Amino acid sequence: MSTRPDARLSTPAGTPTRPPYRHVTENCFAEMIGDGGLTGETYRAVLAETAPAFEAIRAWHKDGSRPFVRLPERRDDLPAIEAAAARLRESFETVVVLGTGGSSLGGRTLTTVCQPTFGTVPRRARVRFVENVESRLLDDLVRGLDLKRTAFIVVSKSGRTVETLAQFLVCLAAMRRTIEPKRLGEHVLVITEPGTSPLRRLAEHERFEIIDHDPALGGRFSALSVVGLLPAVIAGLDATATREGAAAVLRETLAASEPGASAPAVGAAINVAMHRHKGIAQTVLMPYGDSLSPFSLWYRQLWAESLGKDGKGTTPINSIGTVDQHSQLQLYLAGPADKLYTFVTVDCAGTGMVIPSAEGLGGEIDWLTGRTMGDLMSASQRATWKTLVKRGRPVRLIRLPVLDARAMGAMMMHFMLETVVAAHLFGVEPFDQPAVEAGKVLARRYMERVTPRPS
Ligand code: PA5
């Protein structure tokens, strides 16, 4: 068997039923990069261990017990998401999403890909995400936004996350000072699971619109549900295309006759084999372009919170090209050989503005003139991963022909599946995060010691 699984996994771009990316893994193997790479034997042994994970994924798909593998094929929930998005998009200038972790990063990822970075958005509310409890951030929000033209989507699966509740309570108080009581409800939409949480009780008491968060859907696996889709649809995301992209990846894994036919299983096996046999303790995700910056944060949370248990897991590092070529690359090339690199590249050669010449430049950068911004991005990403490979560092590529809704759905599904397969290989439960509870209890104790002030 070849030690280069990418040959079988290469997916022609634009084929509707196939995943819209190529998963290129050849530079993770010894025959390409020498000692830093895996041998075919070690890789195949780990890959073979993924078989039970396929059984679990197929069972979840069949019985619906893990809805993240049902979402790609669902369409029945999209009209309600699109209707809510249309109302908020058309009625407001700004939509602020309050939430944290899995209740924010999926939506932020999808929104960033479709919302223009600069300027106003014609006939469409600008979507902003507030995750932190920094006083200055909240002060700026309350003072800087016209609250009469602002809506809030409050997302908390549990309805008990103190950061989100505190954010909402200060924003709600500010809204009450500005908006007439009978109009307040138009400005708030809450996404939370059914039950008796503080957020749910408050929303019911105030008669705010509530969309149920599926209780069986974990926060960091909720990106393709209303949690991730609603903000992004406001910003212009095609939700159906996103789900179609995810479905193409899911189908490939469900139908795989052997683990090597599933790109997520191949990715998980490479990550875990690198950890076991090559001392790789860190996994770097380096997408190219600021549009994908939140994507690397989303991935970081997914990988860290799902796998970091019982002394196991590897540390995810978020990076962004080309920016971090001027920040982290020195370490990546000449620091410890303890990292696996995943580059997410978009085929962008020939796209974007042409770089003009200018008088007084001299001839030093003639090679830049007349080429496009996309040419520069394309050359930079290629040069960087090739330089790493020359240094014997393991690099895999996720190559996207275009960065669109379908590609985003596909990549998010890829990494959710890769994470659960890796969890199986590490022998950990991917869907909980028990260790963080202790810190929450302590923070509450510290808060109880503070003397309350009048609000
Ligand atoms: O992935 C997870 O489960 C967490 O990161 C949660 O999303 C995060 O803690 C926020 O929780 P909640 O949605 O209950 O406010």
Short mmCIF file of C-alpha atoms and ligand atoms in Angstrom, two decimals:
data_model
loop_
_atom_site.label_atom_id
_atom_site.label_comp_id
_atom_site.label_asym_id
_atom_site.label_seq_id
_atom_site.Cartn_x
_atom_site.Cartn_y
_atom_site.Cartn_z
CA MET A 1 0.00 0.00 0.00
CA SER A 2 1.25 3.47 -0.80
CA THR A 3 2.34 5.69 2.05
CA ARG A 4 0.81 8.58 0.18
CA PRO A 5 -2.91 8.48 0.94
CA ASP A 6 -3.50 11.82 -0.75
CA ALA A 7 -3.48 10.24 -4.18
CA ARG A 8 -6.66 8.36 -3.37
CA LEU A 9 -8.20 11.23 -1.48
CA SER A 10 -7.65 13.95 -4.01
CA THR A 11 -11.04 15.36 -4.83
CA PRO A 12 -11.60 17.07 -8.16
CA ALA A 13 -12.85 20.58 -7.61
CA GLY A 14 -16.39 21.45 -8.61
CA THR A 15 -17.81 17.91 -8.55
CA PRO A 16 -21.08 18.50 -6.68
CA THR A 17 -21.15 15.22 -4.78
CA ARG A 18 -17.49 15.24 -3.71
CA PRO A 19 -15.91 17.30 -0.92
CA PRO A 20 -14.84 20.67 -2.34
CA TYR A 21 -11.20 20.45 -1.23
CA ARG A 22 -8.09 18.38 -1.76
CA HIS A 23 -6.49 16.81 1.28
CA VAL A 24 -2.81 16.51 0.42
CA THR A 25 -0.88 14.50 2.98
CA GLU A 26 2.19 13.22 1.13
CA ASN A 27 4.54 15.61 2.98
CA CYS A 28 3.80 13.91 6.29
CA PHE A 29 5.66 10.78 5.19
CA ALA A 30 9.30 9.70 5.54
CA GLU A 31 9.73 9.13 1.83
CA MET A 32 9.11 12.84 1.24
CA ILE A 33 10.59 14.53 4.33
CA GLY A 34 12.96 11.97 5.83
CA ASP A 35 13.14 11.15 9.55
CA GLY A 36 10.50 13.69 10.56
CA GLY A 37 7.89 11.79 8.53
CA LEU A 38 5.83 8.71 9.24
CA THR A 39 6.62 5.35 7.76
CA GLY A 40 3.83 3.65 5.86
CA GLU A 41 3.77 0.91 8.48
CA THR A 42 3.22 3.13 11.53
CA TYR A 43 0.63 5.21 9.70
CA ARG A 44 -1.32 2.17 8.51
CA ALA A 45 -1.34 0.65 11.99
CA VAL A 46 -2.90 3.80 13.49
CA LEU A 47 -5.30 4.21 10.60
CA ALA A 48 -6.56 0.66 11.13
CA GLU A 49 -7.42 1.58 14.73
CA THR A 50 -9.95 4.15 13.52
CA ALA A 51 -12.44 1.46 12.44
CA PRO A 52 -14.55 1.59 15.65
CA ALA A 53 -14.86 5.37 15.29
CA PHE A 54 -16.61 4.80 11.94
CA GLU A 55 -19.06 2.48 13.66
CA ALA A 56 -19.81 5.20 16.21
CA ILE A 57 -20.29 7.90 13.54
CA ARG A 58 -22.58 5.62 11.52
CA ALA A 59 -24.59 4.79 14.65
CA TRP A 60 -24.97 8.51 15.56
CA HIS A 61 -26.08 9.22 12.02
CA LYS A 62 -28.64 6.43 12.16
CA ASP A 63 -30.13 7.11 15.59
CA GLY A 64 -29.64 10.90 15.70
CA SER A 65 -27.99 10.75 19.13
CA ARG A 66 -25.20 13.13 18.01
CA PRO A 67 -27.06 15.64 15.85
CA PHE A 68 -23.92 17.23 14.36
CA VAL A 69 -23.85 14.32 11.92
CA ARG A 70 -27.52 14.80 11.04
CA LEU A 71 -27.33 18.56 10.41
CA PRO A 72 -25.61 18.41 6.99
CA GLU A 73 -28.64 16.66 5.47
CA ARG A 74 -31.29 18.72 7.27
CA ARG A 75 -33.16 21.44 5.40
CA ASP A 76 -36.40 21.68 7.44
CA ASP A 77 -34.89 24.16 9.92
CA LEU A 78 -33.52 26.56 7.31
CA PRO A 79 -36.72 28.54 6.51
CA ALA A 80 -37.04 29.64 10.17
CA ILE A 81 -33.34 30.63 10.28
CA GLU A 82 -33.69 32.57 7.02
CA ALA A 83 -36.87 34.31 8.22
CA ALA A 84 -35.26 35.39 11.50
CA ALA A 85 -32.15 36.51 9.61
CA ALA A 86 -34.19 38.54 7.12
CA ARG A 87 -36.05 40.36 9.89
CA LEU A 88 -32.85 41.27 11.76
CA ARG A 89 -30.90 42.10 8.60
CA GLU A 90 -33.56 44.49 7.33
CA SER A 91 -34.61 46.12 10.60
CA PHE A 92 -31.25 46.93 12.18
CA GLU A 93 -27.93 48.57 11.45
CA THR A 94 -25.94 46.28 13.77
CA VAL A 95 -26.59 42.82 15.14
CA VAL A 96 -24.44 41.97 18.17
CA VAL A 97 -23.98 38.30 19.00
CA LEU A 98 -23.36 37.72 22.71
CA GLY A 99 -21.91 34.30 23.54
CA THR A 100 -18.64 32.52 24.08
CA GLY A 101 -16.76 29.36 23.04
CA GLY A 102 -18.90 27.10 20.91
CA SER A 103 -21.76 29.58 21.11
CA SER A 104 -19.72 32.18 19.25
CA LEU A 105 -16.79 30.82 17.26
CA GLY A 106 -18.76 28.88 14.63
CA GLY A 107 -20.95 31.88 13.81
CA ARG A 108 -17.95 34.20 13.82
CA THR A 109 -16.11 31.88 11.44
CA LEU A 110 -18.93 31.69 8.93
CA THR A 111 -19.82 35.37 9.24
CA THR A 112 -16.27 36.55 8.65
CA VAL A 113 -16.07 34.68 5.37
CA CYS A 114 -19.07 36.50 3.91
CA GLN A 115 -19.13 39.93 5.54
CA PRO A 116 -17.04 42.75 3.99
CA THR A 117 -14.21 43.75 6.31
CA PHE A 118 -14.40 47.49 5.73
CA GLY A 119 -17.10 50.03 5.02
CA THR A 120 -20.83 49.84 5.48
CA VAL A 121 -22.89 46.90 4.33
CA PRO A 122 -25.66 48.17 2.04
CA ARG A 123 -29.17 47.16 3.12
CA ARG A 124 -27.75 44.68 5.59
CA ALA A 125 -26.99 44.85 9.30
CA ARG A 126 -23.34 44.46 10.23
CA VAL A 127 -22.86 41.48 12.53
CA ARG A 128 -20.48 41.88 15.48
CA PHE A 129 -19.40 39.28 18.02
CA VAL A 130 -18.77 40.05 21.68
CA GLU A 131 -17.16 37.19 23.58
CA ASN A 132 -15.30 38.81 26.43
CA VAL A 133 -16.30 40.56 29.65
CA GLU A 134 -13.70 43.32 29.40
CA SER A 135 -15.25 46.48 30.87
CA ARG A 136 -13.87 48.70 28.13
CA LEU A 137 -15.36 46.49 25.40
CA LEU A 138 -18.82 46.63 26.96
CA ASP A 139 -18.53 50.37 27.71
CA ASP A 140 -17.55 51.01 24.09
CA LEU A 141 -20.42 48.85 22.84
CA VAL A 142 -23.05 50.61 24.92
CA ARG A 143 -21.71 54.09 24.16
CA GLY A 144 -20.62 53.52 20.59
CA LEU A 145 -23.66 51.82 19.10
CA ASP A 146 -27.01 53.39 18.34
CA LEU A 147 -29.02 50.94 20.45
CA LYS A 148 -32.26 51.93 18.73
CA ARG A 149 -30.74 50.43 15.57
CA THR A 150 -29.07 47.47 17.25
CA ALA A 151 -30.34 43.94 17.85
CA PHE A 152 -28.82 41.33 20.14
CA ILE A 153 -28.65 37.60 19.53
CA VAL A 154 -27.86 35.99 22.88
CA VAL A 155 -26.48 32.48 22.53
CA SER A 156 -25.92 30.12 25.41
CA LYS A 157 -26.76 26.44 25.18
CA SER A 158 -26.79 26.00 28.96
CA GLY A 159 -28.26 29.45 29.62
CA ARG A 160 -25.93 29.58 32.62
CA THR A 161 -22.63 30.89 31.26
CA VAL A 162 -21.85 33.83 33.52
CA GLU A 163 -19.89 35.80 30.92
CA THR A 164 -22.80 35.73 28.50
CA LEU A 165 -25.38 36.48 31.19
CA ALA A 166 -23.34 39.43 32.49
CA GLN A 167 -22.89 40.82 28.97
CA PHE A 168 -26.60 40.49 28.30
CA LEU A 169 -27.66 42.06 31.58
CA VAL A 170 -25.55 45.19 31.06
CA CYS A 171 -26.70 45.49 27.43
CA LEU A 172 -30.32 44.96 28.45
CA ALA A 173 -30.09 47.69 31.08
CA ALA A 174 -28.63 50.05 28.47
CA MET A 175 -31.39 49.13 26.01
CA ARG A 176 -34.05 49.83 28.61
CA ARG A 177 -32.66 53.35 28.97
CA THR A 178 -32.98 53.97 25.22
CA ILE A 179 -35.78 51.83 23.80
CA GLU A 180 -39.46 52.03 24.69
CA PRO A 181 -40.57 48.97 26.70
CA LYS A 182 -43.07 47.79 24.06
CA ARG A 183 -40.33 47.70 21.38
CA LEU A 184 -37.64 46.01 23.48
CA GLY A 185 -38.67 42.51 22.37
CA GLU A 186 -37.94 43.34 18.72
CA HIS A 187 -34.28 43.89 19.64
CA VAL A 188 -33.55 40.54 21.29
CA LEU A 189 -33.40 36.95 20.10
CA VAL A 190 -32.23 34.22 22.45
CA ILE A 191 -30.84 30.83 21.46
CA THR A 192 -30.78 28.43 24.40
CA GLU A 193 -31.83 24.91 25.26
CA PRO A 194 -35.22 24.17 26.80
CA GLY A 195 -35.28 24.04 30.60
CA THR A 196 -35.14 26.35 33.55
CA SER A 197 -31.86 28.21 33.16
CA PRO A 198 -31.54 31.88 34.19
CA LEU A 199 -31.32 32.94 30.52
CA ARG A 200 -34.39 30.95 29.55
CA ARG A 201 -36.38 32.23 32.51
CA LEU A 202 -35.44 35.83 31.75
CA ALA A 203 -36.27 35.45 28.05
CA GLU A 204 -39.65 33.88 28.85
CA HIS A 205 -40.40 36.54 31.46
CA GLU A 206 -39.61 39.34 28.98
CA ARG A 207 -41.33 37.47 26.10
CA PHE A 208 -38.20 37.66 23.95
CA GLU A 209 -38.10 35.47 20.86
CA ILE A 210 -36.45 32.15 21.73
CA ILE A 211 -35.03 29.60 19.33
CA ASP A 212 -34.29 26.26 20.95
CA HIS A 213 -30.71 25.02 21.03
CA ASP A 214 -30.78 21.25 20.54
CA PRO A 215 -29.82 19.83 23.97
CA ALA A 216 -28.03 16.92 22.28
CA LEU A 217 -25.78 19.25 20.26
CA GLY A 218 -22.53 20.17 22.02
CA GLY A 219 -21.48 23.84 21.83
CA ARG A 220 -18.34 23.32 19.72
CA PHE A 221 -20.22 20.94 17.42
CA SER A 222 -23.05 23.43 16.81
CA ALA A 223 -21.56 25.57 14.03
CA LEU A 224 -23.86 24.16 11.35
CA SER A 225 -27.00 24.63 13.47
CA VAL A 226 -28.94 27.84 14.07
CA VAL A 227 -26.11 28.87 16.43
CA GLY A 228 -23.58 29.30 13.64
CA LEU A 229 -25.90 29.83 10.72
CA LEU A 230 -28.18 32.61 11.98
CA PRO A 231 -25.52 35.34 12.33
CA ALA A 232 -23.84 34.26 9.11
CA VAL A 233 -27.08 34.19 7.11
CA ILE A 234 -27.68 37.79 8.25
CA ALA A 235 -24.25 38.55 6.77
CA GLY A 236 -25.19 36.82 3.49
CA LEU A 237 -24.19 33.16 3.93
CA ASP A 238 -25.91 30.58 1.74
CA ALA A 239 -26.95 28.11 4.46
CA THR A 240 -28.01 25.40 2.01
CA ALA A 241 -24.63 25.47 0.26
CA THR A 242 -22.87 25.31 3.64
CA ARG A 243 -24.86 22.23 4.61
CA GLU A 244 -24.25 20.69 1.15
CA GLY A 245 -20.49 21.09 1.58
CA ALA A 246 -20.70 19.44 4.99
CA ALA A 247 -22.89 16.66 3.60
CA ALA A 248 -20.31 15.84 0.90
CA VAL A 249 -17.65 15.27 3.59
CA LEU A 250 -20.00 13.32 5.83
CA ARG A 251 -21.14 11.07 2.95
CA GLU A 252 -17.54 10.27 2.07
CA THR A 253 -16.89 9.09 5.63
CA LEU A 254 -20.19 7.22 6.02
CA ALA A 255 -19.61 5.41 2.74
CA ALA A 256 -15.90 4.70 3.24
CA SER A 257 -15.17 1.04 2.54
CA GLU A 258 -11.88 1.39 4.43
CA PRO A 259 -10.60 4.16 6.76
CA GLY A 260 -8.16 5.52 4.15
CA ALA A 261 -11.13 6.59 2.03
CA SER A 262 -12.20 9.16 4.63
CA ALA A 263 -10.13 12.37 4.66
CA PRO A 264 -11.04 13.13 8.32
CA ALA A 265 -9.91 9.65 9.42
CA VAL A 266 -6.65 10.06 7.47
CA GLY A 267 -6.10 13.44 9.17
CA ALA A 268 -6.79 12.00 12.62
CA ALA A 269 -4.49 9.02 12.02
CA ILE A 270 -1.65 11.31 10.87
CA ASN A 271 -2.06 13.58 13.91
CA VAL A 272 -2.09 10.69 16.38
CA ALA A 273 0.66 8.68 14.64
CA MET A 274 2.85 11.80 14.64
CA HIS A 275 2.20 12.21 18.37
CA ARG A 276 2.92 8.58 19.21
CA HIS A 277 5.92 8.00 16.98
CA LYS A 278 7.49 11.39 16.20
CA GLY A 279 7.09 13.38 19.42
CA ILE A 280 4.68 15.81 17.81
CA ALA A 281 2.92 17.59 20.68
CA GLN A 282 1.52 20.57 18.77
CA THR A 283 -0.63 20.91 15.70
CA VAL A 284 -0.57 24.19 13.81
CA LEU A 285 -3.47 25.29 11.63
CA MET A 286 -2.30 27.96 9.21
CA PRO A 287 -4.98 29.20 6.84
CA TYR A 288 -4.06 31.93 4.40
CA GLY A 289 -6.11 35.13 4.56
CA ASP A 290 -7.76 37.11 7.35
CA SER A 291 -11.17 35.78 6.29
CA LEU A 292 -10.10 32.47 7.80
CA SER A 293 -8.62 33.85 11.00
CA PRO A 294 -11.71 33.00 13.14
CA PHE A 295 -11.74 29.57 11.49
CA SER A 296 -8.38 28.80 13.08
CA LEU A 297 -9.77 29.94 16.46
CA TRP A 298 -12.82 27.73 15.98
CA TYR A 299 -10.54 24.80 15.16
CA ARG A 300 -8.32 25.55 18.15
CA GLN A 301 -11.27 25.34 20.54
CA LEU A 302 -12.65 22.20 18.90
CA TRP A 303 -9.34 20.34 19.09
CA ALA A 304 -8.27 21.60 22.53
CA GLU A 305 -11.53 21.23 24.41
CA SER A 306 -12.44 17.89 22.82
CA LEU A 307 -9.09 16.13 23.20
CA GLY A 308 -7.26 17.66 26.15
CA LYS A 309 -8.21 15.07 28.77
CA ASP A 310 -6.56 12.50 31.05
CA GLY A 311 -3.08 13.78 30.15
CA LYS A 312 -3.80 13.20 26.45
CA GLY A 313 -4.19 15.38 23.36
CA THR A 314 -1.95 17.69 21.38
CA THR A 315 -1.87 21.48 21.59
CA PRO A 316 -3.52 23.32 18.70
CA ILE A 317 -1.84 26.52 17.54
CA ASN A 318 -3.66 29.07 15.41
CA SER A 319 -1.63 30.87 12.81
CA ILE A 320 -2.52 33.03 9.86
CA GLY A 321 -0.72 33.47 6.55
CA THR A 322 0.87 35.62 5.35
CA VAL A 323 0.91 37.62 8.61
CA ASP A 324 2.50 34.95 10.80
CA GLN A 325 5.28 34.35 8.32
CA HIS A 326 6.60 37.51 9.98
CA SER A 327 5.86 36.26 13.48
CA GLN A 328 5.91 32.49 14.04
CA LEU A 329 7.64 31.11 10.96
CA GLN A 330 11.19 31.43 12.33
CA LEU A 331 10.18 29.08 15.17
CA TYR A 332 8.38 26.73 12.80
CA LEU A 333 11.44 26.42 10.58
CA ALA A 334 14.26 26.38 13.13
CA GLY A 335 12.65 25.66 16.52
CA PRO A 336 11.88 22.23 17.97
CA ALA A 337 10.59 19.60 15.55
CA ASP A 338 7.46 19.02 17.65
CA LYS A 339 4.76 20.36 15.34
CA LEU A 340 2.54 19.14 12.55
CA TYR A 341 1.50 21.88 10.09
CA THR A 342 -1.85 22.05 8.32
CA PHE A 343 -2.01 24.72 5.65
CA VAL A 344 -5.40 25.81 4.33
CA THR A 345 -4.80 27.38 0.94
CA VAL A 346 -7.15 28.89 -1.60
CA ASP A 347 -6.31 28.74 -5.31
CA CYS A 348 -6.15 32.48 -5.71
CA ALA A 349 -3.46 33.01 -8.36
CA GLY A 350 -4.54 35.65 -10.87
CA THR A 351 -7.29 37.07 -8.64
CA GLY A 352 -7.63 40.50 -7.05
CA MET A 353 -6.14 43.87 -7.79
CA VAL A 354 -3.11 44.23 -10.02
CA ILE A 355 -0.09 45.66 -8.18
CA PRO A 356 0.95 48.78 -10.08
CA SER A 357 4.36 50.26 -10.49
CA ALA A 358 5.18 53.71 -9.14
CA GLU A 359 7.80 56.27 -10.05
CA GLY A 360 10.79 56.32 -7.76
CA LEU A 361 10.64 52.65 -6.79
CA GLY A 362 13.75 51.70 -8.74
CA GLY A 363 13.98 48.26 -10.30
CA GLU A 364 14.24 46.24 -7.10
CA ILE A 365 10.67 44.99 -7.00
CA ASP A 366 9.94 44.74 -10.72
CA TRP A 367 8.96 41.13 -10.10
CA LEU A 368 5.94 42.40 -8.15
CA THR A 369 4.65 44.81 -10.77
CA GLY A 370 1.76 43.66 -12.91
CA ARG A 371 1.07 40.62 -10.73
CA THR A 372 -2.14 40.42 -8.70
CA MET A 373 -2.64 40.35 -4.93
CA GLY A 374 -3.84 36.78 -5.42
CA ASP A 375 -0.57 35.93 -7.20
CA LEU A 376 1.34 37.22 -4.18
CA MET A 377 -0.80 35.24 -1.73
CA SER A 378 -0.49 32.12 -3.86
CA ALA A 379 3.30 32.41 -4.19
CA SER A 380 3.66 33.12 -0.45
CA GLN A 381 1.68 30.12 0.73
CA ARG A 382 3.44 27.79 -1.69
CA ALA A 383 6.88 29.12 -0.78
CA THR A 384 6.18 28.76 2.94
CA TRP A 385 4.95 25.19 3.01
CA LYS A 386 7.67 24.13 0.57
CA THR A 387 10.33 25.70 2.81
CA LEU A 388 8.97 23.79 5.80
CA VAL A 389 9.02 20.56 3.80
CA LYS A 390 12.64 21.22 2.78
CA ARG A 391 13.47 21.46 6.48
CA GLY A 392 11.88 18.05 7.03
CA ARG A 393 8.82 19.42 8.85
CA PRO A 394 5.54 17.51 8.32
CA VAL A 395 3.02 19.54 6.33
CA ARG A 396 -0.41 18.67 5.07
CA LEU A 397 -2.49 20.85 2.81
CA ILE A 398 -6.19 21.47 2.58
CA ARG A 399 -6.51 23.04 -0.84
CA LEU A 400 -9.68 24.92 -1.67
CA PRO A 401 -10.40 25.89 -5.28
CA VAL A 402 -12.60 28.70 -3.91
CA LEU A 403 -13.47 30.03 -0.49
CA ASP A 404 -17.25 29.89 -0.37
CA ALA A 405 -20.13 28.62 1.75
CA ARG A 406 -19.76 25.08 0.44
CA ALA A 407 -16.06 25.00 1.21
CA MET A 408 -16.66 26.31 4.74
CA GLY A 409 -19.33 23.69 5.46
CA ALA A 410 -16.98 21.01 4.15
CA MET A 411 -13.99 22.15 6.21
CA MET A 412 -15.99 22.48 9.39
CA MET A 413 -17.42 18.99 8.95
CA HIS A 414 -13.97 17.65 8.13
CA PHE A 415 -12.49 18.95 11.37
CA MET A 416 -15.46 17.90 13.53
CA LEU A 417 -15.10 14.34 12.20
CA GLU A 418 -11.31 14.43 12.40
CA THR A 419 -11.59 15.49 16.04
CA VAL A 420 -13.98 12.71 17.05
CA VAL A 421 -11.85 10.11 15.26
CA ALA A 422 -8.73 11.49 17.00
CA ALA A 423 -10.61 11.32 20.32
CA HIS A 424 -11.23 7.66 19.68
CA LEU A 425 -7.52 7.10 18.95
CA PHE A 426 -6.48 8.99 22.09
CA GLY A 427 -9.13 7.14 24.11
CA VAL A 428 -10.92 10.27 25.37
CA GLU A 429 -14.54 11.44 25.37
CA PRO A 430 -14.74 14.38 22.90
CA PHE A 431 -18.07 15.86 23.94
CA ASP A 432 -17.43 17.07 27.49
CA GLN A 433 -15.00 19.49 29.21
CA PRO A 434 -15.02 18.44 32.89
CA ALA A 435 -11.74 20.14 33.86
CA VAL A 436 -13.00 23.68 33.28
CA GLU A 437 -15.78 23.33 35.87
CA ALA A 438 -13.43 23.80 38.85
CA GLY A 439 -12.39 27.26 37.63
CA LYS A 440 -16.02 28.28 37.20
CA VAL A 441 -16.85 27.28 40.79
CA LEU A 442 -13.87 29.26 42.10
CA ALA A 443 -14.74 32.36 40.05
CA ARG A 444 -18.21 32.27 41.57
CA ARG A 445 -16.73 32.05 45.06
CA TYR A 446 -14.52 35.09 44.37
CA MET A 447 -17.53 37.03 43.04
CA GLU A 448 -19.55 36.19 46.16
CA ARG A 449 -16.86 37.87 48.26
CA VAL A 450 -17.25 41.17 46.37
CA THR A 451 -19.64 43.65 48.01
CA PRO A 452 -22.49 44.37 45.54
CA ARG A 453 -22.82 47.95 44.26
CA PRO A 454 -26.02 49.69 43.20
CA SER A 455 -26.57 49.30 39.42
O1 PA5 B 1 -17.99 23.73 23.38
C1 PA5 B 1 -18.49 23.95 24.45
O2 PA5 B 1 -19.33 23.17 24.96
C2 PA5 B 1 -18.16 25.20 25.23
O3 PA5 B 1 -17.12 25.90 24.65
C3 PA5 B 1 -19.38 26.10 25.30
O4 PA5 B 1 -19.80 26.41 23.99
C4 PA5 B 1 -19.10 27.38 26.06
O5 PA5 B 1 -18.65 27.08 27.35
C5 PA5 B 1 -20.37 28.23 26.16
O6 PA5 B 1 -21.38 27.50 26.77
P1 PA5 B 1 -22.89 27.92 26.64
O7 PA5 B 1 -23.29 27.80 25.22
O8 PA5 B 1 -23.63 26.96 27.52
O9 PA5 B 1 -23.00 29.33 27.12
#
